[in-house]
Short mmCIF file of C-alpha atoms and ligand atoms in Angstrom, two decimals:
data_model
loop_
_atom_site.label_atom_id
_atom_site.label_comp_id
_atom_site.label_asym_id
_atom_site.label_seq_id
_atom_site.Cartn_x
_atom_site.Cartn_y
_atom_site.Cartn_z
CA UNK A 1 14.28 -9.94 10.26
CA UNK A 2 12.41 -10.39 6.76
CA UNK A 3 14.29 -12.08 4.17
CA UNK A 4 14.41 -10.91 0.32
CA UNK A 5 13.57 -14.79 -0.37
CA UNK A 6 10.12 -14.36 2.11
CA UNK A 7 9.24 -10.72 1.21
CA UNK A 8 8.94 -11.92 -2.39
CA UNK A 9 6.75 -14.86 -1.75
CA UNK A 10 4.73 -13.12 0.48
CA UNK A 11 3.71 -9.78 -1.76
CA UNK A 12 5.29 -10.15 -5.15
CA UNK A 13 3.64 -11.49 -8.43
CA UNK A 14 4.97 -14.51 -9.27
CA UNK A 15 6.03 -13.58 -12.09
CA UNK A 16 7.83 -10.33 -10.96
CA UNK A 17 9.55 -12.45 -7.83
CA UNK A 18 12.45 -14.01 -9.57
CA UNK A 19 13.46 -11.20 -11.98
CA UNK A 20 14.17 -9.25 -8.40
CA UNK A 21 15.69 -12.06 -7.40
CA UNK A 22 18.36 -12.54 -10.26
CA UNK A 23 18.39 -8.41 -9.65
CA UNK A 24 19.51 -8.94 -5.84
CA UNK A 25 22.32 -11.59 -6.96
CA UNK A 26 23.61 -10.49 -9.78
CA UNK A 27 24.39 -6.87 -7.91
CA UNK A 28 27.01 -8.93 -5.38
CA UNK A 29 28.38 -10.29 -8.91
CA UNK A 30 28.72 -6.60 -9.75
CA UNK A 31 29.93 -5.49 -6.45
CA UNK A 32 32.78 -7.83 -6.56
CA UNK A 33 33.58 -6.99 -10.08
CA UNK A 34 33.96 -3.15 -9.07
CA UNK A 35 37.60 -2.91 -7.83
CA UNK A 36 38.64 -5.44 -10.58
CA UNK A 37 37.66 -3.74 -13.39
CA UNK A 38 38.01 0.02 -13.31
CA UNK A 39 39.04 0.92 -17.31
CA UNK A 40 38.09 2.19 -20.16
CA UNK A 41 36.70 0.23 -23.02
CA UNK A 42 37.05 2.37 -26.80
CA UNK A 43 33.29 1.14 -27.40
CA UNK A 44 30.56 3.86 -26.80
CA UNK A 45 26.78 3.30 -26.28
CA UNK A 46 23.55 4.45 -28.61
CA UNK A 47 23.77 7.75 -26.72
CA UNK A 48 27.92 8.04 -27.89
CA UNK A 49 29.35 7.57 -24.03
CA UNK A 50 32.33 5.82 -24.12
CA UNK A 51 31.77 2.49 -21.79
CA UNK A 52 33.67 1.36 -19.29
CA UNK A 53 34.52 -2.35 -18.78
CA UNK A 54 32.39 -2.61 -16.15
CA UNK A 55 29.13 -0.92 -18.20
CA UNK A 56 30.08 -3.76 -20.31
CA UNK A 57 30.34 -6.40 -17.72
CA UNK A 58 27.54 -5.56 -15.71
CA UNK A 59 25.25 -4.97 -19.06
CA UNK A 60 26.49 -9.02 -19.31
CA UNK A 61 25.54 -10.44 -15.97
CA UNK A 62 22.16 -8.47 -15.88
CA UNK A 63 21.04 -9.39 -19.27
CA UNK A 64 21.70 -13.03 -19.04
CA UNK A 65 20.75 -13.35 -15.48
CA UNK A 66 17.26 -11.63 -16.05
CA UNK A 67 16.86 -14.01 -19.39
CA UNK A 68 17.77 -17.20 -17.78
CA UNK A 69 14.46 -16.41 -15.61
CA UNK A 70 12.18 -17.65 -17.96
CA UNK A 71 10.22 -14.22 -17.12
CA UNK A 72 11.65 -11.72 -19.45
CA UNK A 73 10.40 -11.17 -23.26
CA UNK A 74 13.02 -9.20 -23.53
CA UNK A 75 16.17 -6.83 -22.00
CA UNK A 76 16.49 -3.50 -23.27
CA UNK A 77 19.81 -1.28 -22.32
CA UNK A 78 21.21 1.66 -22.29
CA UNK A 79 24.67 -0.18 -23.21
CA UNK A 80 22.77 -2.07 -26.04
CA UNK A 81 21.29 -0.51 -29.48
CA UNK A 82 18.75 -3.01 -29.55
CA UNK A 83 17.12 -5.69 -26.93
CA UNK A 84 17.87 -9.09 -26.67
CA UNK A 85 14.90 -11.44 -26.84
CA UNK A 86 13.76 -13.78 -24.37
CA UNK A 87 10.95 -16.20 -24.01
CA UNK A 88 8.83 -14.65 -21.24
CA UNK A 89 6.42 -11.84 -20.74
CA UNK A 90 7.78 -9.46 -19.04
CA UNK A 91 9.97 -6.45 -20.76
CA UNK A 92 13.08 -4.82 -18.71
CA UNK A 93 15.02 -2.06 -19.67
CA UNK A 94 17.69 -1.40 -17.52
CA UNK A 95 20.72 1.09 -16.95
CA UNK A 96 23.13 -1.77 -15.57
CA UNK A 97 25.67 0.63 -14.33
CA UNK A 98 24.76 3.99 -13.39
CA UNK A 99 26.91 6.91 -12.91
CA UNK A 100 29.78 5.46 -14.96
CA UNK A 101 32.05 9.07 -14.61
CA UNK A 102 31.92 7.93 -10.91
CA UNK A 103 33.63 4.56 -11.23
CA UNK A 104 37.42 5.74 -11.06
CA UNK A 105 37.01 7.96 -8.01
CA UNK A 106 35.40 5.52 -6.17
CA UNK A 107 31.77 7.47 -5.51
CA UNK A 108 28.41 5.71 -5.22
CA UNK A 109 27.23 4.16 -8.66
CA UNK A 110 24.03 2.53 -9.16
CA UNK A 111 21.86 -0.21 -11.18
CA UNK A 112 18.46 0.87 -12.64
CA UNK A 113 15.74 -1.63 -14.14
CA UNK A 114 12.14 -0.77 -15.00
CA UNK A 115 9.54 -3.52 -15.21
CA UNK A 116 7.27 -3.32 -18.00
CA UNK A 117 4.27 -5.19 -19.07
CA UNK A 118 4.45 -3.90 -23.10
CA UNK A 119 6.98 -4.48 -25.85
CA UNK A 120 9.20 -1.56 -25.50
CA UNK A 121 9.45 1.60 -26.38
CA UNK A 122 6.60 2.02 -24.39
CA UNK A 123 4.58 4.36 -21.84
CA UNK A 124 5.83 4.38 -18.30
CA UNK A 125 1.66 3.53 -17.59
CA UNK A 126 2.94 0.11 -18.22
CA UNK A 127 5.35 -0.20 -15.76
CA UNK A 128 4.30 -3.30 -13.04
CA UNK A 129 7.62 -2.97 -10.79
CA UNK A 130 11.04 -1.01 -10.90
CA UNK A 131 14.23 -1.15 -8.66
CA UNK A 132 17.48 0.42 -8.09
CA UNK A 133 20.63 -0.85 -6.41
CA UNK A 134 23.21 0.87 -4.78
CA UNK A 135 26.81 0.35 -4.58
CA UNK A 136 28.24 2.59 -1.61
CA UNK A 137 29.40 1.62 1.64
CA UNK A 138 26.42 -0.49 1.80
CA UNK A 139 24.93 -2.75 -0.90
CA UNK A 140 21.50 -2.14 -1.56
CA UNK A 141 18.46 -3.01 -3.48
CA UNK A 142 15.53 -0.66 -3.29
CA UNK A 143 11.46 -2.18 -5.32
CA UNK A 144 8.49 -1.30 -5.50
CA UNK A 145 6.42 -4.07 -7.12
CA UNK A 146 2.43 -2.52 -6.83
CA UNK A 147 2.96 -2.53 -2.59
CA UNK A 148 5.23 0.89 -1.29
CA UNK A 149 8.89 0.56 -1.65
CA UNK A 150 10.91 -1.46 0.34
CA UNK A 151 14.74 -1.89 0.70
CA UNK A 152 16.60 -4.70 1.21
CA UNK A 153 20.46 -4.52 2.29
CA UNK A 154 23.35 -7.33 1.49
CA UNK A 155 24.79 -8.92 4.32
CA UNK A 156 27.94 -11.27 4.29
CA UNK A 157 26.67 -14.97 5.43
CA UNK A 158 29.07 -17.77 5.12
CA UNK A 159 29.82 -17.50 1.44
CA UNK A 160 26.32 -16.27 0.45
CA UNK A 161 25.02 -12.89 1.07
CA UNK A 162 21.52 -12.66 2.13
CA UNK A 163 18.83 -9.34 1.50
CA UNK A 164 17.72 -8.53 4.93
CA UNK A 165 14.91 -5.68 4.93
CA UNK A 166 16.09 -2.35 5.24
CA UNK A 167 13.36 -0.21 5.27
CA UNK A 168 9.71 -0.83 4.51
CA UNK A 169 7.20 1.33 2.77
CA UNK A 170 9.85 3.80 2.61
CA UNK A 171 7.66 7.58 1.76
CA UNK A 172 9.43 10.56 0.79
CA UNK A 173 9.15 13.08 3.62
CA UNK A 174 6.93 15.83 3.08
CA UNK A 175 9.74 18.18 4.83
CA UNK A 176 12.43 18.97 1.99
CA UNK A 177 15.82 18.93 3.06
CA UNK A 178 18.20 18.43 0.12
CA UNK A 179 17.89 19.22 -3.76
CA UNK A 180 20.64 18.38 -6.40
CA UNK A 181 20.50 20.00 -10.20
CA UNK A 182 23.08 18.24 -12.92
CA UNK A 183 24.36 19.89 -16.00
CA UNK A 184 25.94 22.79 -16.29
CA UNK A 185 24.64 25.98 -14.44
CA UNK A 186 24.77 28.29 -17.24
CA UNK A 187 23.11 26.21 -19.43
CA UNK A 188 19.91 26.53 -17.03
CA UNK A 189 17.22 27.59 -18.37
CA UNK A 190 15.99 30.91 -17.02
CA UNK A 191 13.09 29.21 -15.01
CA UNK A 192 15.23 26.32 -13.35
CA UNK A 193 17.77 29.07 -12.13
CA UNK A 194 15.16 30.82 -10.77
CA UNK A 195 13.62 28.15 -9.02
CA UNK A 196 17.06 26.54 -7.69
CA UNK A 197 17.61 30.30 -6.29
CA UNK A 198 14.61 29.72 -4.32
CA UNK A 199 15.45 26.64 -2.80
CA UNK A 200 18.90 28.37 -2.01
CA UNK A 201 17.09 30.78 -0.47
CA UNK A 202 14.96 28.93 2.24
CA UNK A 203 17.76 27.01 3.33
CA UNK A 204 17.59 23.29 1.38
CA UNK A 205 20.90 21.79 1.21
CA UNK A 206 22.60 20.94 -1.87
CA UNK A 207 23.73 17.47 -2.28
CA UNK A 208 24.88 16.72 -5.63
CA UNK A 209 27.60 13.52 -6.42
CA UNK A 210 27.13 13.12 -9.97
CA UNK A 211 25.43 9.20 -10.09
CA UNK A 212 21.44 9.34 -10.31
CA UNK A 213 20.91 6.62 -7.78
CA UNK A 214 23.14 8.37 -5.22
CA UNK A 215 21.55 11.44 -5.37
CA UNK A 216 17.73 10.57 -5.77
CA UNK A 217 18.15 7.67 -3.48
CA UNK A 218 19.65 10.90 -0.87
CA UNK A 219 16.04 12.87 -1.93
CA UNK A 220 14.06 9.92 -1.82
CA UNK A 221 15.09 9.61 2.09
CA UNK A 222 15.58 13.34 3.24
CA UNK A 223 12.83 15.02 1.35
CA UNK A 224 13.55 17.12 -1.68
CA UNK A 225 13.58 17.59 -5.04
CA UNK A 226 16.27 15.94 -7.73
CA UNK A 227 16.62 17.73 -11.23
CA UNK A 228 18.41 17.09 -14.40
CA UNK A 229 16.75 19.69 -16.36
CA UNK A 230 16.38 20.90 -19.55
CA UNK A 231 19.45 22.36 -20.93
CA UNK A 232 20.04 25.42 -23.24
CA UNK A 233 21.88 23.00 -25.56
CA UNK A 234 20.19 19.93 -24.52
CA UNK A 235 16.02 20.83 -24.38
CA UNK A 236 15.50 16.88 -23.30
CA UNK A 237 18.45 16.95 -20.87
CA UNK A 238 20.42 13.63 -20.41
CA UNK A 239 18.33 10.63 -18.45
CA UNK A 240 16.75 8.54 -20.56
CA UNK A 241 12.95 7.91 -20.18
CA UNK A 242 12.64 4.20 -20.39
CA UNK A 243 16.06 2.96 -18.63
CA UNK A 244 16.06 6.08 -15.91
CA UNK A 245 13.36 8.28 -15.61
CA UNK A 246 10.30 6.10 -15.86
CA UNK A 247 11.77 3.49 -13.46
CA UNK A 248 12.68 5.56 -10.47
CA UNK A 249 9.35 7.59 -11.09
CA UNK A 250 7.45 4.53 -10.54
CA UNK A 251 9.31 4.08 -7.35
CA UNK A 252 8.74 8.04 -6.86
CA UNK A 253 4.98 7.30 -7.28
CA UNK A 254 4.59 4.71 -5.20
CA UNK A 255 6.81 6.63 -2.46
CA UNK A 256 3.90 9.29 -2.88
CA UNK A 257 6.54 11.43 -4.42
CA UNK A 258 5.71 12.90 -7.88
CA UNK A 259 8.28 12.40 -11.03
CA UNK A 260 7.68 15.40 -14.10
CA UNK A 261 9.22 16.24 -16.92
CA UNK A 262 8.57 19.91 -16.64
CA UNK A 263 4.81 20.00 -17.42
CA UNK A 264 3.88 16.26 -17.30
CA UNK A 265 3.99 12.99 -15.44
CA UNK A 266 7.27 11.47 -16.52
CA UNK A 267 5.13 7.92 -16.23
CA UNK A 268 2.55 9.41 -19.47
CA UNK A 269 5.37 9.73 -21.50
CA UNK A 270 5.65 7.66 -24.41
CA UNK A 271 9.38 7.91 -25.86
CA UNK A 272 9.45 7.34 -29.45
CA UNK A 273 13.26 5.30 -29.19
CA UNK A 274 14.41 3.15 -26.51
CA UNK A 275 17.33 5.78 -25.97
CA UNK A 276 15.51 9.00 -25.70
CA UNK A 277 15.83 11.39 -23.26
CA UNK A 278 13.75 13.73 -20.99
CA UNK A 279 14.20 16.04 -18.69
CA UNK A 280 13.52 15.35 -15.05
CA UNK A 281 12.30 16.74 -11.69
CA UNK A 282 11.41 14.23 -9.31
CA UNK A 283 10.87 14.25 -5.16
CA UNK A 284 8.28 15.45 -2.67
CA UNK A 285 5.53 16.10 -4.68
CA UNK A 286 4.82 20.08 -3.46
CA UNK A 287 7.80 21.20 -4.38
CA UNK A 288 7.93 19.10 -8.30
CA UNK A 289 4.42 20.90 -8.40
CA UNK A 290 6.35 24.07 -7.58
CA UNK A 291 8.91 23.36 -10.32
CA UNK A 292 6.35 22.61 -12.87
CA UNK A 293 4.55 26.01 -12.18
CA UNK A 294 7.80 28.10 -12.34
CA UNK A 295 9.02 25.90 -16.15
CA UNK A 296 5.37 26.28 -17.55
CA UNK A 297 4.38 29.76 -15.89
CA UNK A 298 0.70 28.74 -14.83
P1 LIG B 301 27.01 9.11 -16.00
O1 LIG B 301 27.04 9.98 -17.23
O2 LIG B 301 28.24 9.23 -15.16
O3 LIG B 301 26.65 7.66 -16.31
O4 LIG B 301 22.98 8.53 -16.53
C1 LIG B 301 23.95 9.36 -16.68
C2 LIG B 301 24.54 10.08 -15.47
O5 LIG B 301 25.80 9.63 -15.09
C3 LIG B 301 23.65 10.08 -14.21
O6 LIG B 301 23.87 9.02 -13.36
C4 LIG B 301 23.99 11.39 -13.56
O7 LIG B 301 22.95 11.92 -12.77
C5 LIG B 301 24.33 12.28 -14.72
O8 LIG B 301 24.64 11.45 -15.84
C6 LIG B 301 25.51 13.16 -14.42
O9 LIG B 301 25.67 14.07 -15.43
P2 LIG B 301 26.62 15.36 -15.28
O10 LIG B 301 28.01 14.83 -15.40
O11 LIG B 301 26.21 16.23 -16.41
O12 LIG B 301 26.35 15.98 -13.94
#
């Protein structure tokens, strides 16, 4: 049984090492904090969603944990219209609860944290590690620090949980299974319909919950292809390149997946604001190249 503690040692950067580390225990902080804290704040964040006490908390616990470190330079969030400083090198930006809407029915949220090696904004080139957690029926911490992706899973000892290895250079199957598409149908455009009517057609099921980490972790595991596209009313959709996108296509990357926006590598993008968005299409790398042909027509 590999433990987080030994994994890190063994094939992390030192410098990388204890920012996953503070990740890994500040997520059972989080966990417990879940059925505590389920309301509404009246605050909203730079992109005008209204937080919930938990955003809030959890945008807390991750920001002080990863700048007590030593390692960080500085925390960019999404709850957070500018980054606190720190005295390190690194630069995280972080969505430190994801899939807020899902909090009061009790679905799967997530935690999202890219790893950068520039002073943010920046271009997703720069990335040196990202990870995700989940929060479903089992606590889990999926990285990818330069060697595959590995995930790690909480497990109750004495009063301390420990990250026992999960699943090690974890690669996106090749075989697509599932596919999930957010925003609203008929704001598609014309292209994305088309190609979700193909995926329909040749039997991929759809899996859709409504958190990003649910679904792409689901994609990430079964094969398939995760989209929140560009909308009618929304041509750079809703995730947000450095806290989102970037992050979990660094993860898609080293999965041997492929992560676009459309026409591009999502990790060449270079937002010009630490809140802006992109669209995104991100899974087994065949069928993203499939997407891109149908969106650009070449
Ligand atoms: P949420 O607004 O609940 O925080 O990041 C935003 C996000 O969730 C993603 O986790 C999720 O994929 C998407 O928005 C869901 O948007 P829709 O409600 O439009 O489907």
């Amino acid at each position: 049984m590999t433990i987080l503690e030994e994994y890190l040692r063994a094939h992390v950067p030192a410098d990388l090492s204890p920012v996953i580390s503070a990740i890994a225990a500040t997520s059972v902080t989080i966990r417990k904090a879940l059925p505590l804290s389920t309301g509404m704040t009246r605050g909203m964040n730079p992109s005008g969603e209204t937080q919930a006490e938990v955003d809030v908390y959890a945008n807390e616990m991750f920001a002080s944990s990863l700048l007590a470190t030593g390692q960080v330079a500085e925390v960019a969030s999404e709850e957070m219209a500018d980054a606190m400083a720190g005295s390190g090198t690194l630069h995280v930006a972080m969505d430190p609860l994801d899939g807020s809407s899902n909090i009061s029915t009790n679905n799967p949220l997530g935690s999202i944290f890219g790893i950068y090696s520039s002073k943010l904004p920046c271009c997703g080139e720069y990335l040196t590690g990202a990870a995700f957690v989940t929060y479903g029926p089992m606590l889990t911490l999926t990285f990818a620090a330069g060697g595959g992706v590995q995930t790690f899973v909480a497990i109750e000892r004495g009063d301390r949980p420990e990250f026992n290895l999960l699943e090690g250079d974890l690669r996106i199957p090749e075989k697509p299974e599932v596919f999930g598409f957010g925003g609203l149908r008929k704001e598609w455009v014309e292209p994305v319909e088309r190609f979700v009517a193909s995926l329909e057609s040749r039997g991929m099921k759809l899996r859709y919950g409504g958190t990003f980490v649910g679904d792409y972790n689901q994609v990430l595991r079964y094969g398939g292809i995760f989209g929140y596209p560009a909308l009618k009313n929304k041509p750079r959709g809703k995730l947000r390149v450095l806290y989102e996108a970037a992050p979990m296509a660094y993860i898609t990357r080293q999965a041997h997946g492929r992560a676009s926006n459309g026409s591009r590598d999502i990790l060449s993008l270079t937002p010009s604001s630490l809140a802006e968005s992109t669209p995104v299409y991100m899974g087994t790398e065949s069928l993203v190249r499939e997407a891109e042909a149908m969106i650009t027509g070449h």
